[in-house]
PDB file of C-alpha atoms in Angstrom:
ATOM      1  CA  MET A   1      35.448   0.771 -22.316  1.00 94.00           C
ATOM      2  CA  TYR A   2      32.574  -0.966 -22.247  1.00 96.00           C
ATOM      3  CA  VAL A   3      31.028  -0.451 -18.343  1.00 95.00           C
ATOM      4  CA  PHE A   4      27.524  -2.695 -17.479  1.00 96.00           C
ATOM      5  CA  ILE A   5      25.331  -2.074 -14.600  1.00 93.00           C
ATOM      6  CA  ASP A   6      22.805  -4.285 -12.605  1.00 92.00           C
ATOM      7  CA  GLU A   7      21.715  -4.408  -9.127  1.00 91.00           C
ATOM      8  CA  SER A   8      20.954  -6.824  -6.538  1.00 91.00           C
ATOM      9  CA  GLY A   9      17.773  -6.510  -3.916  1.00 84.00           C
ATOM     10  CA  ASP A  10      15.209  -3.654  -4.195  1.00 81.00           C
ATOM     11  CA  PRO A  11      14.434   0.182  -2.731  1.00 78.00           C
ATOM     12  CA  GLY A  12      11.856  -0.747   0.089  1.00 79.00           C
ATOM     13  CA  PHE A  13      12.616  -0.490   3.586  1.00 81.00           C
ATOM     14  CA  LYS A  14       9.787  -2.853   4.609  1.00 81.00           C
ATOM     15  CA  ILE A  15      12.105  -5.559   5.548  1.00 79.00           C
ATOM     16  CA  GLU A  16       9.836  -7.328   7.974  1.00 77.00           C
ATOM     17  CA  LYS A  17       7.296  -7.211   4.785  1.00 80.00           C
ATOM     18  CA  GLY A  18       9.910  -8.644   2.537  1.00 78.00           C
ATOM     19  CA  SER A  19      11.961  -6.298   1.039  1.00 83.00           C
ATOM     20  CA  SER A  20      15.833  -6.852   0.830  1.00 86.00           C
ATOM     21  CA  PRO A  21      18.430  -5.792   3.881  1.00 85.00           C
ATOM     22  CA  ILE A  22      20.424  -5.094   1.636  1.00 88.00           C
ATOM     23  CA  PHE A  23      20.376  -3.482  -2.233  1.00 91.00           C
ATOM     24  CA  VAL A  24      24.269  -3.621  -4.143  1.00 93.00           C
ATOM     25  CA  THR A  25      24.831  -2.165  -7.292  1.00 91.00           C
ATOM     26  CA  SER A  26      27.321  -3.305  -9.438  1.00 94.00           C
ATOM     27  CA  MET A  27      28.812  -2.288 -12.887  1.00 94.00           C
ATOM     28  CA  VAL A  28      31.129  -4.449 -14.678  1.00 97.00           C
ATOM     29  CA  ILE A  29      34.151  -2.772 -16.678  1.00 96.00           C
ATOM     30  CA  PHE A  30      35.931  -3.675 -20.057  1.00 97.00           C
ATOM     31  CA  ASP A  31      38.895  -2.243 -21.227  1.00 96.00           C
ATOM     32  CA  THR A  32      38.141  -3.164 -24.809  1.00 96.00           C
ATOM     33  CA  ALA A  33      35.503  -4.444 -27.208  1.00 96.00           C
ATOM     34  CA  GLN A  34      37.093  -7.936 -27.526  1.00 97.00           C
ATOM     35  CA  ASP A  35      37.214  -8.527 -24.273  1.00 97.00           C
ATOM     36  CA  ALA A  36      33.223  -7.652 -24.235  1.00 97.00           C
ATOM     37  CA  ASP A  37      32.753  -9.999 -27.176  1.00 97.00           C
ATOM     38  CA  GLU A  38      34.468 -12.702 -25.547  1.00 97.00           C
ATOM     39  CA  ALA A  39      32.150 -11.903 -22.798  1.00 97.00           C
ATOM     40  CA  THR A  40      29.394 -12.263 -24.700  1.00 97.00           C
ATOM     41  CA  LYS A  41      29.664 -15.344 -26.625  1.00 97.00           C
ATOM     42  CA  LEU A  42      30.757 -17.350 -23.763  1.00 97.00           C
ATOM     43  CA  ILE A  43      27.191 -16.542 -21.384  1.00 97.00           C
ATOM     44  CA  LYS A  44      25.232 -16.979 -24.437  1.00 96.00           C
ATOM     45  CA  GLU A  45      26.603 -20.412 -24.976  1.00 96.00           C
ATOM     46  CA  LEU A  46      26.040 -20.888 -21.071  1.00 96.00           C
ATOM     47  CA  LYS A  47      22.523 -20.436 -21.171  1.00 95.00           C
ATOM     48  CA  GLY A  48      22.278 -23.227 -23.591  1.00 94.00           C
ATOM     49  CA  GLU A  49      25.150 -25.195 -21.450  1.00 95.00           C
ATOM     50  CA  LEU A  50      23.306 -24.455 -18.252  1.00 95.00           C
ATOM     51  CA  ARG A  51      19.489 -24.780 -19.350  1.00 94.00           C
ATOM     52  CA  VAL A  52      18.845 -21.245 -18.550  1.00 94.00           C
ATOM     53  CA  LYS A  53      15.731 -19.414 -19.512  1.00 91.00           C
ATOM     54  CA  PRO A  54      15.466 -16.512 -20.486  1.00 93.00           C
ATOM     55  CA  GLU A  55      18.169 -14.964 -18.639  1.00 95.00           C
ATOM     56  CA  PHE A  56      21.046 -15.636 -15.835  1.00 96.00           C
ATOM     57  CA  LYS A  57      19.370 -14.039 -12.494  1.00 95.00           C
ATOM     58  CA  PHE A  58      21.488 -14.684  -9.548  1.00 95.00           C
ATOM     59  CA  ASN A  59      18.544 -14.849  -7.069  1.00 92.00           C
ATOM     60  CA  LYS A  60      16.451 -17.085  -9.264  1.00 93.00           C
ATOM     61  CA  SER A  61      19.310 -19.576 -10.011  1.00 94.00           C
ATOM     62  CA  HIS A  62      20.380 -23.080  -8.307  1.00 94.00           C
ATOM     63  CA  HIS A  63      23.993 -23.548  -6.801  1.00 94.00           C
ATOM     64  CA  ALA A  64      24.604 -25.837  -9.386  1.00 95.00           C
ATOM     65  CA  VAL A  65      23.986 -22.644 -12.172  1.00 96.00           C
ATOM     66  CA  ARG A  66      25.653 -20.629  -9.857  1.00 96.00           C
ATOM     67  CA  ASP A  67      29.043 -22.867  -9.648  1.00 97.00           C
ATOM     68  CA  GLY A  68      29.010 -23.593 -13.264  1.00 96.00           C
ATOM     69  CA  PHE A  69      28.445 -19.619 -14.367  1.00 97.00           C
ATOM     70  CA  PHE A  70      31.593 -18.246 -12.437  1.00 97.00           C
ATOM     71  CA  HIS A  71      33.525 -20.891 -13.083  1.00 96.00           C
ATOM     72  CA  ARG A  72      32.931 -20.387 -16.512  1.00 96.00           C
ATOM     73  CA  VAL A  73      33.332 -16.859 -16.417  1.00 97.00           C
ATOM     74  CA  SER A  74      36.519 -17.104 -14.185  1.00 96.00           C
ATOM     75  CA  ASP A  75      39.080 -16.571 -17.335  1.00 95.00           C
ATOM     76  CA  LEU A  76      37.142 -13.703 -18.616  1.00 97.00           C
ATOM     77  CA  ARG A  77      38.986 -10.221 -18.726  1.00 97.00           C
ATOM     78  CA  PHE A  78      36.608  -7.955 -16.578  1.00 97.00           C
ATOM     79  CA  ARG A  79      36.593  -5.731 -13.203  1.00 96.00           C
ATOM     80  CA  THR A  80      33.815  -5.292 -10.785  1.00 96.00           C
ATOM     81  CA  ARG A  81      33.152  -2.031  -8.497  1.00 94.00           C
ATOM     82  CA  CYS A  82      30.295  -1.956  -6.175  1.00 93.00           C
ATOM     83  CA  VAL A  83      28.636  -0.188  -3.891  1.00 92.00           C
ATOM     84  CA  VAL A  84      27.012  -2.232  -0.797  1.00 93.00           C
ATOM     85  CA  VAL A  85      24.352  -0.396   1.126  1.00 89.00           C
ATOM     86  CA  GLN A  86      22.884  -1.950   4.315  1.00 87.00           C
ATOM     87  CA  LYS A  87      19.392  -0.313   4.398  1.00 84.00           C
ATOM     88  CA  ASP A  88      18.940  -0.399   8.035  1.00 82.00           C
ATOM     89  CA  LEU A  89      22.277   2.354   8.477  1.00 80.00           C
ATOM     90  CA  ILE A  90      19.767   4.876   6.193  1.00 80.00           C
ATOM     91  CA  TYR A  91      18.280   7.567   7.986  1.00 79.00           C
ATOM     92  CA  SER A  92      17.703   9.872   4.413  1.00 77.00           C
ATOM     93  CA  ASP A  93      14.058  10.353   4.317  1.00 79.00           C
ATOM     94  CA  ALA A  94      14.132  11.087   0.497  1.00 69.00           C
ATOM     95  CA  LEU A  95      15.776   7.801   0.064  1.00 76.00           C
ATOM     96  CA  ARG A  96      13.513   5.615   2.597  1.00 76.00           C
ATOM     97  CA  THR A  97      10.647   7.107   0.649  1.00 70.00           C
ATOM     98  CA  VAL A  98      11.378   7.537  -3.226  1.00 63.00           C
ATOM     99  CA  LYS A  99      12.300   4.592  -5.021  1.00 68.00           C
ATOM    100  CA  ASP A 100      13.685   6.260  -8.175  1.00 69.00           C
ATOM    101  CA  SER A 101      15.686   8.725  -5.805  1.00 75.00           C
ATOM    102  CA  PHE A 102      17.216   5.784  -3.766  1.00 80.00           C
ATOM    103  CA  TYR A 103      17.449   3.920  -7.431  1.00 80.00           C
ATOM    104  CA  LYS A 104      19.446   6.486  -9.040  1.00 83.00           C
ATOM    105  CA  PHE A 105      21.289   8.182  -6.278  1.00 85.00           C
ATOM    106  CA  PHE A 106      23.278   5.063  -5.636  1.00 86.00           C
ATOM    107  CA  ILE A 107      24.307   4.645  -9.301  1.00 87.00           C
ATOM    108  CA  ARG A 108      25.150   7.742  -9.671  1.00 86.00           C
ATOM    109  CA  ASN A 109      27.642   7.131  -6.104  1.00 86.00           C
ATOM    110  CA  MET A 110      28.706   4.476  -8.026  1.00 89.00           C
ATOM    111  CA  MET A 111      29.497   5.776 -10.790  1.00 87.00           C
ATOM    112  CA  GLN A 112      31.360   8.969  -9.437  1.00 85.00           C
ATOM    113  CA  HIS A 113      33.453   7.343  -6.621  1.00 84.00           C
ATOM    114  CA  ASP A 114      35.204   5.384  -9.424  1.00 85.00           C
ATOM    115  CA  GLY A 115      38.934   5.672  -8.215  1.00 84.00           C
ATOM    116  CA  GLY A 116      39.645   6.719 -11.565  1.00 86.00           C
ATOM    117  CA  ALA A 117      38.532   3.121 -13.474  1.00 88.00           C
ATOM    118  CA  LEU A 118      35.763   5.296 -16.077  1.00 90.00           C
ATOM    119  CA  VAL A 119      37.384   6.930 -18.620  1.00 90.00           C
ATOM    120  CA  ASP A 120      35.599   7.785 -22.483  1.00 91.00           C
ATOM    121  CA  ALA A 121      33.076   4.634 -21.736  1.00 91.00           C
ATOM    122  CA  LYS A 122      29.852   3.479 -23.000  1.00 93.00           C
ATOM    123  CA  VAL A 123      27.741   2.297 -20.102  1.00 91.00           C
ATOM    124  CA  VAL A 124      24.628  -0.101 -20.837  1.00 93.00           C
ATOM    125  CA  ILE A 125      22.396  -0.218 -17.556  1.00 89.00           C
ATOM    126  CA  ASP A 126      19.691  -2.601 -16.920  1.00 86.00           C
ATOM    127  CA  GLY A 127      16.062  -0.480 -17.608  1.00 78.00           C
ATOM    128  CA  SER A 128      13.093  -1.870 -19.080  1.00 63.00           C
ATOM    129  CA  GLY A 129      11.144   0.999 -17.302  1.00 59.00           C
ATOM    130  CA  ASP A 130       9.173   3.488 -19.432  1.00 59.00           C
ATOM    131  CA  ARG A 131      10.901   5.850 -22.266  1.00 64.00           C
ATOM    132  CA  PRO A 132       9.920   9.117 -19.510  1.00 69.00           C
ATOM    133  CA  PHE A 133      11.993   7.185 -16.924  1.00 70.00           C
ATOM    134  CA  LYS A 134      14.813   6.635 -19.611  1.00 72.00           C
ATOM    135  CA  ARG A 135      15.107  10.006 -20.955  1.00 76.00           C
ATOM    136  CA  ALA A 136      15.120  11.581 -17.032  1.00 79.00           C
ATOM    137  CA  PHE A 137      17.036   8.957 -15.696  1.00 80.00           C
ATOM    138  CA  ARG A 138      20.268   9.308 -18.419  1.00 79.00           C
ATOM    139  CA  SER A 139      19.475  13.280 -17.966  1.00 82.00           C
ATOM    140  CA  TYR A 140      20.286  12.950 -14.241  1.00 81.00           C
ATOM    141  CA  LEU A 141      23.548  10.902 -15.037  1.00 82.00           C
ATOM    142  CA  ARG A 142      24.862  13.765 -17.320  1.00 80.00           C
ATOM    143  CA  LYS A 143      24.583  16.346 -14.989  1.00 81.00           C
ATOM    144  CA  HIS A 144      26.554  14.164 -11.974  1.00 79.00           C
ATOM    145  CA  ILE A 145      28.822  12.201 -13.947  1.00 84.00           C
ATOM    146  CA  ASP A 146      31.837  13.788 -15.506  1.00 82.00           C
ATOM    147  CA  SER A 147      31.642  13.640 -19.660  1.00 80.00           C
ATOM    148  CA  SER A 148      35.545  12.601 -19.608  1.00 84.00           C
ATOM    149  CA  CYS A 149      34.399   9.316 -17.799  1.00 87.00           C
ATOM    150  CA  VAL A 150      31.166   8.402 -19.452  1.00 88.00           C
ATOM    151  CA  LYS A 151      30.618   9.224 -23.318  1.00 87.00           C
ATOM    152  CA  LYS A 152      27.524   7.200 -23.388  1.00 87.00           C
ATOM    153  CA  VAL A 153      24.398   6.027 -21.172  1.00 87.00           C
ATOM    154  CA  ASP A 154      21.873   3.329 -22.457  1.00 87.00           C
ATOM    155  CA  LEU A 155      19.170   1.513 -20.694  1.00 88.00           C
ATOM    156  CA  LYS A 156      18.745  -1.855 -22.269  1.00 88.00           C
ATOM    157  CA  ASP A 157      16.303  -4.799 -20.689  1.00 87.00           C
ATOM    158  CA  SER A 158      18.874  -8.032 -18.932  1.00 89.00           C
ATOM    159  CA  VAL A 159      16.641 -10.229 -21.039  1.00 89.00           C
ATOM    160  CA  LYS A 160      18.614  -8.938 -24.232  1.00 90.00           C
ATOM    161  CA  ASP A 161      22.132  -8.440 -23.075  1.00 95.00           C
ATOM    162  CA  PRO A 162      24.443 -10.681 -21.471  1.00 96.00           C
ATOM    163  CA  LEU A 163      26.613  -8.473 -20.150  1.00 97.00           C
ATOM    164  CA  VAL A 164      23.878  -6.682 -18.309  1.00 96.00           C
ATOM    165  CA  GLN A 165      23.379 -10.295 -16.800  1.00 96.00           C
ATOM    166  CA  LEU A 166      26.500 -10.531 -15.700  1.00 97.00           C
ATOM    167  CA  ALA A 167      26.480  -7.292 -13.921  1.00 96.00           C
ATOM    168  CA  ASP A 168      23.358  -9.014 -12.450  1.00 96.00           C
ATOM    169  CA  MET A 169      25.323 -12.232 -11.306  1.00 97.00           C
ATOM    170  CA  THR A 170      27.993 -10.566  -9.424  1.00 97.00           C
ATOM    171  CA  ALA A 171      25.571  -7.927  -7.809  1.00 96.00           C
ATOM    172  CA  GLY A 172      23.826 -10.679  -6.677  1.00 95.00           C
ATOM    173  CA  ALA A 173      27.082 -12.774  -5.406  1.00 96.00           C
ATOM    174  CA  ILE A 174      28.664  -9.594  -3.585  1.00 96.00           C
ATOM    175  CA  ALA A 175      24.688  -9.316  -1.572  1.00 94.00           C
ATOM    176  CA  ARG A 176      24.938 -12.723  -0.704  1.00 94.00           C
ATOM    177  CA  SER A 177      28.402 -12.260   0.995  1.00 94.00           C
ATOM    178  CA  TYR A 178      26.256  -9.966   3.706  1.00 91.00           C
ATOM    179  CA  ARG A 179      23.558 -12.536   3.960  1.00 84.00           C
ATOM    180  CA  LYS A 180      24.638 -14.307   6.981  1.00 81.00           C
ATOM    181  CA  ASP A 181      21.438 -16.236   7.621  1.00 80.00           C
ATOM    182  CA  ARG A 182      22.061 -17.971   3.968  1.00 77.00           C
ATOM    183  CA  ALA A 183      24.089 -20.876   3.443  1.00 78.00           C
ATOM    184  CA  ASP A 184      27.555 -20.551   2.133  1.00 86.00           C
ATOM    185  CA  SER A 185      27.138 -16.868   2.333  1.00 91.00           C
ATOM    186  CA  ASN A 186      30.888 -15.962   0.279  1.00 92.00           C
ATOM    187  CA  ARG A 187      30.635 -18.485  -2.343  1.00 95.00           C
ATOM    188  CA  TRP A 188      30.489 -16.831  -5.030  1.00 96.00           C
ATOM    189  CA  ARG A 189      32.066 -13.832  -4.129  1.00 95.00           C
ATOM    190  CA  SER A 190      35.043 -15.792  -3.128  1.00 96.00           C
ATOM    191  CA  ALA A 191      34.638 -16.908  -6.681  1.00 96.00           C
ATOM    192  CA  LEU A 192      35.290 -13.359  -8.386  1.00 97.00           C
ATOM    193  CA  TYR A 193      37.944 -12.407  -5.608  1.00 96.00           C
ATOM    194  CA  ARG A 194      39.743 -16.089  -6.684  1.00 96.00           C
ATOM    195  CA  ALA A 195      39.970 -14.897 -10.369  1.00 96.00           C
ATOM    196  CA  GLY A 196      41.194 -11.189  -9.734  1.00 96.00           C
ATOM    197  CA  GLN A 197      37.302 -10.028 -10.927  1.00 97.00           C
ATOM    198  CA  ILE A 198      36.719  -7.779  -7.950  1.00 96.00           C
ATOM    199  CA  GLU A 199      38.612  -4.512  -8.144  1.00 95.00           C
ATOM    200  CA  ASN A 200      36.204  -2.249  -5.082  1.00 93.00           C
ATOM    201  CA  VAL A 201      33.580  -2.987  -3.080  1.00 94.00           C
ATOM    202  CA  TRP A 202      32.426   0.019  -1.068  1.00 91.00           C
ATOM    203  CA  GLU A 203      29.819  -0.219   1.757  1.00 91.00           C
ATOM    204  CA  PHE A 204      27.940   2.866   1.828  1.00 84.00           C
ATOM    205  CA  LYS A 205      27.714   4.119   5.200  1.00 74.00           C
TER     206      LYS A 205
END
């Protein structure tokens, strides 16, 4: 099993100064290496077809790119599980003030409350931070995640991994669906739903 994790939004709580009101973590799950390889090949091809450089990022993409991306990945075999955080419902001082704690807490919760989805998984998480942070994050997850669920955890820069980019696009699509102030808010989440690629969306409260 192969799992790729990314997020949409930021851990900040200064909404009036530009922090995102919604934070979403998304994990994209492939049951076989063949399914993951097919997705990698397609997304690499899509970068050329849709003229995307250097990587797919939902929040930096035009509607046409989003439409083309979700249309083409609709036949891929993967499923998505997400945690949605509406920040106005979070009152914990630790989560509101320590960015690393916020990020690690919700990644851990998504993996812990997996509905039995994770079995002996190789997990790749978006992460371009320094080595001490990566070591500390992997250690944190090993302490909290059952070893039978997760076999290995790596942190990779999303630019270098098309399937982390897929996780970014799914997280962005879910996050967008909560922005009622935006046009076509549910457009790309609906595309994932129609393709049968959404397994669970957990609204954290």
